[in-house]
């Protein structure tokens, strides 16, 4: 539509040419959207999810209590599983597939897809679809984890109720052709359930039991259940804490914030004021490797020839943006 084109054009001017180079702009904020008047439709609880999430978190507490009895190799393995699955989210469905902020060769995409199934956060297609609406309609009814609805809703609550109809309505208008054209993404979507059973739960639990005679109980509750639960919460903190606590050096008119603590757990994804201001930057921060293992990983992949075409925002554009819309906190930091 004419209006739509005008918005895209405005955003492009506003956002530097980098955004368009990726061949997609549906992760840029759309300021024309207005929430519908009147109260929200009543919450529809999904009891299956409420029960499963409660059981999972109880299981994680059991995992925590078993830590003193675990072998050191088992703890090291759990950390490795955490790192790999986290990269499947950060370098995979976030920076590559949601934002197209760099290019990855087939072997890297296969690795990231395996890592992504290990993280069990919905398949890549669904994750990226929800994430693009999160950016485009941030903190409105069309944002799946709308932080205006409070810490609990944006952290886990949104996974326990039916989606607001506007999420689906707006989501259906997104351009997802790049995801549909990626055979690896579509393959994972088709075999998602068995891939999760195998990679998120079976593989992490079988390795310590088989290779160093760890008890099967500890093998299941620490590298599988506890590691999975910590990965989920580290991710959810980006939606909750990093939308509430921290400075806003790049744009004080939006809620997402710079939260280094969240970045530590989320391998670099807590610099959320920067990320919502420049969603196409492959580093999700202006400061390279600082608290940002994912950027180091992508850089290593480029060095090995497995990735290329990293999108960055120039220092001049960043500085101009800080001066124009920032909260001034960069001067003291
Ligand atoms: C999980 C995801 O935890 C976490 C994502 C976090 C995102 C973080 C972002 C932050 C930045 C990056 C940080 C990374 C940090 C990493 C650190 C790592 C250490 N557009 O969904 P349904 C349509 S998952 C368009 O069932 P309901 C579509 O047709 C945890 N269309 O809606 C769909 O059918 P299909 C494990 C859309 O019924 C149909 O509607 N997973 C859109 O309202 C039905 O969709 C779970 O717990 C859209 N956006 O149910 C499962 N959405 O999909 C949780 C929907 O076939 N999910 N449609 O095309 C569910 O059970 C359900 O989704 C529900 C809503 C109950 C929540
Ligand atoms: Zn966000
Ligand atoms: Zn994002």
CSV table of C-alpha atoms and ligand atoms in Angstrom, one decimal:
chain,number,residue,atom,x,y,z
A,1,UNK,CA,0.0,0.0,0.0
A,2,UNK,CA,1.0,3.6,-0.5
A,3,UNK,CA,0.9,4.3,3.3
A,4,UNK,CA,3.0,1.1,3.9
A,5,UNK,CA,5.6,2.2,1.4
A,6,UNK,CA,5.8,5.6,3.0
A,7,UNK,CA,6.5,4.0,6.4
A,8,UNK,CA,9.2,1.8,4.9
A,9,UNK,CA,10.9,4.7,3.2
A,10,UNK,CA,10.8,6.7,6.4
A,11,UNK,CA,12.3,3.9,8.3
A,12,UNK,CA,15.0,3.3,5.8
A,13,UNK,CA,16.1,7.0,5.9
A,14,UNK,CA,15.9,6.8,9.6
A,15,UNK,CA,17.7,3.5,10.0
A,16,UNK,CA,20.6,3.8,7.5
A,17,UNK,CA,20.7,1.7,4.4
A,18,UNK,CA,22.0,-1.4,6.3
A,19,UNK,CA,18.4,-2.4,7.1
A,20,UNK,CA,17.4,-2.8,3.5
A,21,UNK,CA,20.5,-4.6,2.4
A,22,UNK,CA,19.2,-7.7,4.3
A,23,UNK,CA,16.3,-8.0,2.0
A,24,UNK,CA,13.8,-7.7,4.8
A,25,UNK,CA,12.6,-4.8,7.0
A,26,UNK,CA,9.8,-6.4,9.0
A,27,UNK,CA,11.7,-6.2,12.2
A,28,UNK,CA,11.7,-2.4,12.2
A,29,UNK,CA,9.2,-0.6,14.5
A,30,UNK,CA,6.0,0.4,12.9
A,31,UNK,CA,4.7,3.6,14.5
A,32,UNK,CA,1.5,3.7,12.5
A,33,UNK,CA,-0.1,0.7,14.4
A,34,UNK,CA,-2.7,1.7,17.0
A,35,UNK,CA,-4.1,-0.7,19.6
A,36,UNK,CA,-7.9,-1.3,19.5
A,37,UNK,CA,-10.0,0.8,21.9
A,38,UNK,CA,-11.6,-0.9,24.9
A,39,UNK,CA,-10.5,-3.7,27.2
A,40,UNK,CA,-8.4,-6.7,26.1
A,41,UNK,CA,-10.2,-10.0,25.5
A,42,UNK,CA,-10.2,-12.0,28.8
A,43,UNK,CA,-7.2,-14.3,29.4
A,44,UNK,CA,-7.6,-17.8,28.2
A,45,UNK,CA,-5.4,-20.1,30.3
A,46,UNK,CA,-3.6,-23.0,28.6
A,47,UNK,CA,-3.6,-25.5,31.5
A,48,UNK,CA,-1.3,-28.0,29.8
A,49,UNK,CA,1.4,-25.3,29.6
A,50,UNK,CA,0.8,-24.2,33.2
A,51,UNK,CA,1.2,-27.7,34.4
A,52,UNK,CA,4.2,-28.6,32.3
A,53,UNK,CA,6.1,-25.3,33.1
A,54,UNK,CA,5.4,-25.9,36.8
A,55,UNK,CA,6.7,-29.5,36.6
A,56,UNK,CA,9.8,-28.3,34.7
A,57,UNK,CA,10.7,-25.7,37.3
A,58,UNK,CA,10.2,-28.3,40.1
A,59,UNK,CA,12.5,-30.6,38.2
A,60,UNK,CA,15.0,-27.7,37.9
A,61,UNK,CA,15.0,-27.4,41.7
A,62,UNK,CA,15.7,-31.1,42.0
A,63,UNK,CA,18.6,-30.6,39.6
A,64,UNK,CA,19.9,-27.8,41.7
A,65,UNK,CA,19.8,-29.9,44.8
A,66,UNK,CA,21.7,-32.7,43.0
A,67,UNK,CA,24.6,-30.5,42.0
A,68,UNK,CA,26.8,-31.4,45.1
A,69,UNK,CA,26.5,-35.2,44.2
A,70,UNK,CA,27.3,-34.7,40.5
A,71,UNK,CA,30.6,-35.6,38.9
A,72,UNK,CA,32.7,-32.7,37.7
A,73,UNK,CA,32.5,-34.0,34.1
A,74,UNK,CA,28.7,-33.9,34.3
A,75,UNK,CA,28.7,-30.3,35.4
A,76,UNK,CA,31.2,-29.4,32.6
A,77,UNK,CA,28.9,-31.2,30.1
A,78,UNK,CA,25.9,-29.3,31.4
A,79,UNK,CA,27.7,-26.0,30.8
A,80,UNK,CA,28.7,-27.1,27.3
A,81,UNK,CA,25.0,-28.0,26.5
A,82,UNK,CA,24.0,-24.6,27.9
A,83,UNK,CA,26.4,-22.8,25.6
A,84,UNK,CA,25.6,-24.8,22.5
A,85,UNK,CA,21.8,-24.4,23.0
A,86,UNK,CA,22.2,-20.8,23.8
A,87,UNK,CA,24.1,-20.2,20.5
A,88,UNK,CA,21.2,-21.9,18.7
A,89,UNK,CA,19.0,-19.1,20.1
A,90,UNK,CA,21.3,-16.1,19.9
A,91,UNK,CA,23.5,-16.7,16.8
A,92,UNK,CA,20.7,-18.9,15.3
A,93,UNK,CA,17.1,-17.9,15.5
A,94,UNK,CA,17.8,-14.4,16.8
A,95,UNK,CA,20.7,-12.8,14.9
A,96,UNK,CA,20.6,-14.9,11.8
A,97,UNK,CA,17.0,-16.0,11.2
A,98,UNK,CA,14.9,-13.2,12.8
A,99,UNK,CA,17.1,-10.3,11.8
A,100,UNK,CA,19.2,-11.5,8.9
A,101,UNK,CA,22.1,-9.6,10.4
A,102,UNK,CA,24.8,-11.8,8.8
A,103,UNK,CA,24.9,-14.7,6.3
A,104,UNK,CA,25.7,-18.3,7.3
A,105,UNK,CA,26.8,-21.2,5.0
A,106,UNK,CA,24.9,-24.5,5.0
A,107,UNK,CA,27.2,-26.3,7.5
A,108,UNK,CA,26.8,-23.4,10.0
A,109,UNK,CA,23.0,-23.4,9.5
A,110,UNK,CA,22.9,-27.1,10.2
A,111,UNK,CA,24.9,-26.7,13.4
A,112,UNK,CA,22.7,-23.8,14.5
A,113,UNK,CA,19.6,-25.8,13.8
A,114,UNK,CA,20.8,-28.7,15.9
A,115,UNK,CA,21.7,-26.3,18.7
A,116,UNK,CA,18.3,-24.7,18.3
A,117,UNK,CA,16.4,-27.9,18.8
A,118,UNK,CA,18.6,-28.5,21.9
A,119,UNK,CA,17.3,-25.2,23.3
A,120,UNK,CA,13.6,-26.1,22.7
A,121,UNK,CA,12.1,-22.7,22.4
A,122,UNK,CA,9.7,-23.4,19.5
A,123,UNK,CA,11.0,-24.1,16.0
A,124,UNK,CA,13.1,-21.5,14.2
A,125,UNK,CA,10.2,-20.4,11.9
A,126,UNK,CA,7.8,-19.8,14.8
A,127,UNK,CA,10.5,-18.1,17.0
A,128,UNK,CA,11.5,-15.7,14.2
A,129,UNK,CA,7.9,-15.0,13.3
A,130,UNK,CA,7.0,-14.1,16.9
A,131,UNK,CA,10.2,-12.1,17.2
A,132,UNK,CA,9.6,-10.0,14.2
A,133,UNK,CA,6.2,-9.0,15.5
A,134,UNK,CA,7.9,-8.3,18.8
A,135,UNK,CA,10.1,-5.7,17.2
A,136,UNK,CA,7.6,-4.3,14.7
A,137,UNK,CA,4.8,-3.8,17.2
A,138,UNK,CA,7.0,-3.6,20.3
A,139,UNK,CA,5.1,-3.1,23.6
A,140,UNK,CA,1.6,-3.1,22.0
A,141,UNK,CA,-1.1,-5.8,21.9
A,142,UNK,CA,0.5,-7.2,18.8
A,143,UNK,CA,3.7,-7.9,20.7
A,144,UNK,CA,3.6,-11.6,21.9
A,145,UNK,CA,5.4,-10.7,25.1
A,146,UNK,CA,4.2,-7.1,25.5
A,147,UNK,CA,6.2,-5.8,28.5
A,148,UNK,CA,3.5,-3.2,29.2
A,149,UNK,CA,1.6,-6.1,30.7
A,150,UNK,CA,4.2,-6.5,33.5
A,151,UNK,CA,7.2,-8.5,34.4
A,152,UNK,CA,5.4,-11.9,34.8
A,153,UNK,CA,3.6,-11.7,31.5
A,154,UNK,CA,6.6,-10.7,29.5
A,155,UNK,CA,8.8,-13.3,31.3
A,156,UNK,CA,6.7,-16.5,31.2
A,157,UNK,CA,3.0,-15.6,31.4
A,158,UNK,CA,2.7,-15.1,27.7
A,159,UNK,CA,3.5,-18.8,27.1
A,160,UNK,CA,0.6,-19.8,29.5
A,161,UNK,CA,-2.3,-18.1,27.8
A,162,UNK,CA,-3.7,-17.8,24.2
A,163,UNK,CA,-2.2,-15.0,22.1
A,164,UNK,CA,-3.9,-11.7,21.7
A,165,UNK,CA,-5.7,-11.7,18.4
A,166,UNK,CA,-3.6,-8.8,17.1
A,167,UNK,CA,-0.4,-10.8,17.4
A,168,UNK,CA,-1.8,-13.3,14.9
A,169,UNK,CA,-3.5,-10.7,12.7
A,170,UNK,CA,-0.3,-8.6,12.4
A,171,UNK,CA,1.9,-11.6,12.3
A,172,UNK,CA,0.1,-12.9,9.2
A,173,UNK,CA,1.0,-9.8,7.3
A,174,UNK,CA,4.8,-10.2,7.9
A,175,UNK,CA,7.1,-11.2,5.0
A,176,UNK,CA,8.5,-14.6,6.0
A,177,UNK,CA,9.5,-15.6,2.5
A,178,UNK,CA,13.2,-15.8,3.5
A,179,UNK,CA,12.4,-18.4,6.2
A,180,UNK,CA,10.1,-20.4,3.9
A,181,UNK,CA,12.9,-20.5,1.4
A,182,UNK,CA,15.4,-21.9,3.9
A,183,UNK,CA,15.3,-25.7,3.5
A,184,UNK,CA,17.1,-26.2,6.9
A,185,UNK,CA,14.5,-24.1,8.7
A,186,UNK,CA,11.6,-26.0,7.0
A,187,UNK,CA,13.2,-29.4,7.7
A,188,UNK,CA,13.5,-28.5,11.4
A,189,UNK,CA,9.9,-27.4,11.5
A,190,UNK,CA,8.7,-30.7,10.0
A,191,UNK,CA,10.7,-32.8,12.4
A,192,UNK,CA,10.6,-30.5,15.4
A,193,UNK,CA,9.1,-32.7,18.1
A,194,UNK,CA,11.4,-35.7,17.6
A,195,UNK,CA,14.4,-33.4,17.3
A,196,UNK,CA,13.6,-31.9,20.7
A,197,UNK,CA,13.1,-35.3,22.4
A,198,UNK,CA,16.5,-36.3,21.0
A,199,UNK,CA,18.6,-33.2,21.4
A,200,UNK,CA,17.1,-31.3,24.3
A,201,UNK,CA,16.4,-34.3,26.6
A,202,UNK,CA,17.9,-37.6,25.4
A,203,UNK,CA,21.4,-36.6,24.2
A,204,UNK,CA,22.2,-34.4,27.3
A,205,UNK,CA,21.1,-37.1,29.7
A,206,UNK,CA,22.7,-40.1,27.9
A,207,UNK,CA,26.2,-38.8,27.5
A,208,UNK,CA,27.2,-38.6,31.2
A,209,UNK,CA,25.5,-41.9,32.0
A,210,UNK,CA,27.2,-43.7,29.1
A,211,UNK,CA,30.6,-42.2,29.0
A,212,UNK,CA,31.5,-41.6,32.7
A,213,UNK,CA,29.0,-43.7,34.6
A,214,UNK,CA,27.0,-40.8,36.0
A,215,UNK,CA,23.8,-41.9,37.7
A,216,UNK,CA,20.9,-41.6,35.2
A,217,UNK,CA,18.9,-39.5,37.7
A,218,UNK,CA,21.7,-36.9,37.9
A,219,UNK,CA,22.3,-37.1,34.1
A,220,UNK,CA,18.6,-36.3,33.5
A,221,UNK,CA,18.0,-33.6,36.1
A,222,UNK,CA,21.2,-31.5,35.6
A,223,UNK,CA,22.3,-31.4,31.9
A,224,UNK,CA,18.8,-31.9,30.6
A,225,UNK,CA,16.2,-30.4,32.9
A,226,UNK,CA,18.2,-27.8,34.9
A,227,UNK,CA,20.2,-26.7,31.9
A,228,UNK,CA,17.0,-26.3,29.8
A,229,UNK,CA,15.2,-24.3,32.5
A,230,UNK,CA,18.2,-22.0,33.0
A,231,UNK,CA,18.4,-21.4,29.2
A,232,UNK,CA,14.7,-20.5,29.1
A,233,UNK,CA,14.9,-18.1,32.0
A,234,UNK,CA,18.1,-16.5,30.7
A,235,UNK,CA,16.2,-15.9,27.4
A,236,UNK,CA,13.0,-14.7,29.1
A,237,UNK,CA,15.0,-12.1,31.2
A,238,UNK,CA,15.6,-10.3,27.9
A,239,UNK,CA,11.9,-9.9,27.5
A,240,UNK,CA,11.2,-9.0,31.1
A,241,UNK,CA,14.2,-7.5,32.9
A,242,UNK,CA,15.9,-5.9,29.8
A,243,UNK,CA,12.5,-4.2,29.0
A,244,UNK,CA,12.4,-2.6,32.5
A,245,UNK,CA,15.8,-2.2,34.2
A,246,UNK,CA,18.8,-0.3,32.7
A,247,UNK,CA,19.8,2.9,30.9
A,248,UNK,CA,18.6,4.0,27.5
A,249,UNK,CA,21.6,5.7,25.8
A,250,UNK,CA,20.3,5.3,22.3
A,251,UNK,CA,16.5,5.9,22.5
A,252,UNK,CA,14.8,7.1,25.7
A,253,UNK,CA,11.4,7.0,24.0
A,254,UNK,CA,11.3,3.2,24.0
A,255,UNK,CA,11.3,0.8,27.0
A,256,UNK,CA,14.0,-1.7,26.1
A,257,UNK,CA,17.2,-1.1,28.2
A,258,UNK,CA,20.9,-1.8,28.4
A,259,UNK,CA,21.3,-4.5,31.0
A,260,UNK,CA,24.8,-6.0,31.3
A,261,UNK,CA,23.7,-8.6,33.9
A,262,UNK,CA,21.1,-10.0,31.5
A,263,UNK,CA,23.8,-10.0,28.8
A,264,UNK,CA,26.1,-12.3,30.8
A,265,UNK,CA,23.4,-15.0,31.1
A,266,UNK,CA,22.1,-14.4,27.5
A,267,UNK,CA,25.5,-14.4,25.8
A,268,UNK,CA,25.3,-10.8,24.8
A,269,UNK,CA,21.6,-10.2,24.3
A,270,UNK,CA,20.9,-7.8,27.2
A,271,UNK,CA,22.0,-4.6,25.3
A,272,UNK,CA,18.4,-4.2,24.5
A,273,UNK,CA,18.0,-0.5,24.0
A,274,UNK,CA,20.7,-0.7,21.3
A,275,UNK,CA,19.1,-3.8,19.8
A,276,UNK,CA,15.6,-2.3,19.5
A,277,UNK,CA,17.1,0.9,18.0
A,278,UNK,CA,19.4,-0.9,15.5
A,279,UNK,CA,17.9,-4.4,15.2
A,280,UNK,CA,19.9,-5.2,12.1
A,281,UNK,CA,23.3,-5.0,13.8
A,282,UNK,CA,24.8,-8.5,14.1
A,283,UNK,CA,26.5,-7.6,17.4
A,284,UNK,CA,23.3,-6.3,19.2
A,285,UNK,CA,25.6,-3.9,20.9
A,286,UNK,CA,28.1,-1.2,20.0
A,287,UNK,CA,30.9,-2.7,22.1
A,288,UNK,CA,32.0,-5.8,20.3
A,289,UNK,CA,33.0,-8.8,22.5
A,290,UNK,CA,32.2,-7.1,25.8
A,291,UNK,CA,29.8,-9.5,27.6
A,292,UNK,CA,29.0,-10.8,24.2
A,293,UNK,CA,30.1,-14.3,23.5
A,294,UNK,CA,27.7,-14.6,20.6
A,295,UNK,CA,29.5,-11.8,18.7
A,296,UNK,CA,32.8,-13.6,19.4
A,297,UNK,CA,31.3,-16.8,18.0
A,298,UNK,CA,30.0,-15.2,14.8
A,299,UNK,CA,33.4,-13.5,14.3
A,300,UNK,CA,35.1,-16.8,14.7
A,301,UNK,CA,32.7,-18.4,12.1
A,302,UNK,CA,33.6,-15.6,9.7
A,303,UNK,CA,37.3,-16.3,10.3
A,304,UNK,CA,36.6,-19.9,9.4
A,305,UNK,CA,34.7,-19.0,6.3
A,306,UNK,CA,31.4,-20.3,7.6
A,307,UNK,CA,29.7,-16.9,7.9
A,308,UNK,CA,30.0,-13.5,6.1
A,309,UNK,CA,28.3,-10.2,5.5
A,310,UNK,CA,28.0,-9.0,9.1
A,311,UNK,CA,25.8,-5.9,9.3
A,312,UNK,CA,27.1,-3.1,11.5
A,313,UNK,CA,26.0,0.5,12.3
A,314,UNK,CA,28.7,3.1,11.8
A,315,UNK,CA,30.0,5.0,14.8
A,316,UNK,CA,28.7,8.3,13.3
A,317,UNK,CA,25.2,7.0,13.0
A,318,UNK,CA,25.3,5.7,16.6
A,319,UNK,CA,26.6,8.9,18.0
A,320,UNK,CA,24.1,11.0,16.1
A,321,UNK,CA,21.3,8.8,17.4
A,322,UNK,CA,22.6,9.1,21.0
A,323,UNK,CA,22.6,12.9,20.7
A,324,UNK,CA,19.2,13.0,19.1
A,325,UNK,CA,17.2,10.5,21.2
A,326,UNK,CA,19.4,9.1,24.0
A,327,UNK,CA,19.0,9.6,27.7
A,328,UNK,CA,22.5,11.1,28.1
A,329,UNK,CA,23.7,8.1,30.1
A,330,UNK,CA,26.5,7.3,27.7
A,331,UNK,CA,28.4,10.4,28.9
A,332,UNK,CA,28.7,9.1,32.4
A,333,UNK,CA,29.3,5.4,31.3
B,1,LIG,C1,10.0,-20.1,24.5
B,1,LIG,C2,10.2,-19.0,23.5
B,1,LIG,O1,10.4,-20.1,25.6
B,1,LIG,C3,11.0,-17.9,24.0
B,1,LIG,C4,11.2,-16.8,23.0
B,1,LIG,C5,11.8,-15.6,23.7
B,1,LIG,C6,12.1,-14.5,22.7
B,1,LIG,C7,13.2,-13.7,23.3
B,1,LIG,C8,13.5,-12.5,22.5
B,1,LIG,C9,14.6,-11.7,23.1
B,1,LIG,C10,15.8,-11.4,22.2
B,1,LIG,C11,16.7,-12.5,22.0
B,1,LIG,C12,17.3,-13.0,23.2
B,1,LIG,C13,18.0,-14.3,23.1
B,1,LIG,C14,18.6,-14.7,24.4
B,1,LIG,C15,19.1,-16.2,24.4
B,1,LIG,C16,19.7,-16.5,25.7
B,1,LIG,C17,20.0,-18.0,25.7
B,1,LIG,C18,20.6,-18.5,27.1
B,1,LIG,N1,2.3,-14.5,13.4
B,1,LIG,O2,1.1,-20.0,19.0
B,1,LIG,P1,-0.3,-20.6,18.7
B,1,LIG,C19,-1.0,-18.3,14.1
B,1,LIG,S1,9.1,-21.5,24.0
B,1,LIG,C20,1.5,-15.1,12.6
B,1,LIG,O3,-0.6,-22.0,19.1
B,1,LIG,P2,-2.3,-19.8,20.6
B,1,LIG,C21,-0.4,-19.4,13.3
B,1,LIG,O4,-1.2,-19.8,12.2
B,1,LIG,C22,9.2,-22.6,25.3
B,1,LIG,N2,0.7,-16.1,12.9
B,1,LIG,O5,-1.4,-19.6,19.3
B,1,LIG,C23,-0.4,-20.5,14.4
B,1,LIG,O6,-0.3,-21.8,13.8
B,1,LIG,P3,1.2,-22.4,13.3
B,1,LIG,C24,8.7,-24.0,24.9
B,1,LIG,C25,0.7,-16.5,14.1
B,1,LIG,O7,-3.3,-20.8,20.4
B,1,LIG,C26,-1.7,-20.3,15.1
B,1,LIG,O8,-1.9,-18.9,15.1
B,1,LIG,N3,7.4,-23.9,24.2
B,1,LIG,C27,1.5,-15.9,15.1
B,1,LIG,O9,-2.8,-18.4,21.0
B,1,LIG,C28,-1.7,-20.8,16.5
B,1,LIG,O10,-0.6,-20.4,17.1
B,1,LIG,C29,6.2,-23.8,24.8
B,1,LIG,O11,6.2,-23.7,26.0
B,1,LIG,C30,2.4,-14.9,14.7
B,1,LIG,N4,3.2,-14.3,15.6
B,1,LIG,O12,-1.3,-20.4,21.7
B,1,LIG,C31,5.1,-23.7,23.8
B,1,LIG,N5,1.4,-16.6,16.3
B,1,LIG,O13,2.2,-22.1,14.4
B,1,LIG,C32,4.4,-22.4,24.1
B,1,LIG,C33,0.4,-17.5,16.0
B,1,LIG,O14,0.9,-23.8,13.1
B,1,LIG,N6,3.5,-22.0,23.1
B,1,LIG,N7,0.0,-17.5,14.7
B,1,LIG,O15,1.5,-21.6,12.1
B,1,LIG,C34,2.2,-22.4,23.1
B,1,LIG,O16,1.8,-23.3,23.7
B,1,LIG,C35,1.2,-21.5,22.3
B,1,LIG,O17,2.0,-20.7,21.4
B,1,LIG,C36,0.5,-20.5,23.3
B,1,LIG,C37,-0.4,-19.6,22.4
B,1,LIG,C38,-0.4,-21.3,24.2
B,1,LIG,C39,1.4,-19.6,24.0
B,2,LIG,ZN1,12.7,-6.8,23.1
B,3,LIG,ZN1,15.7,-9.0,18.2
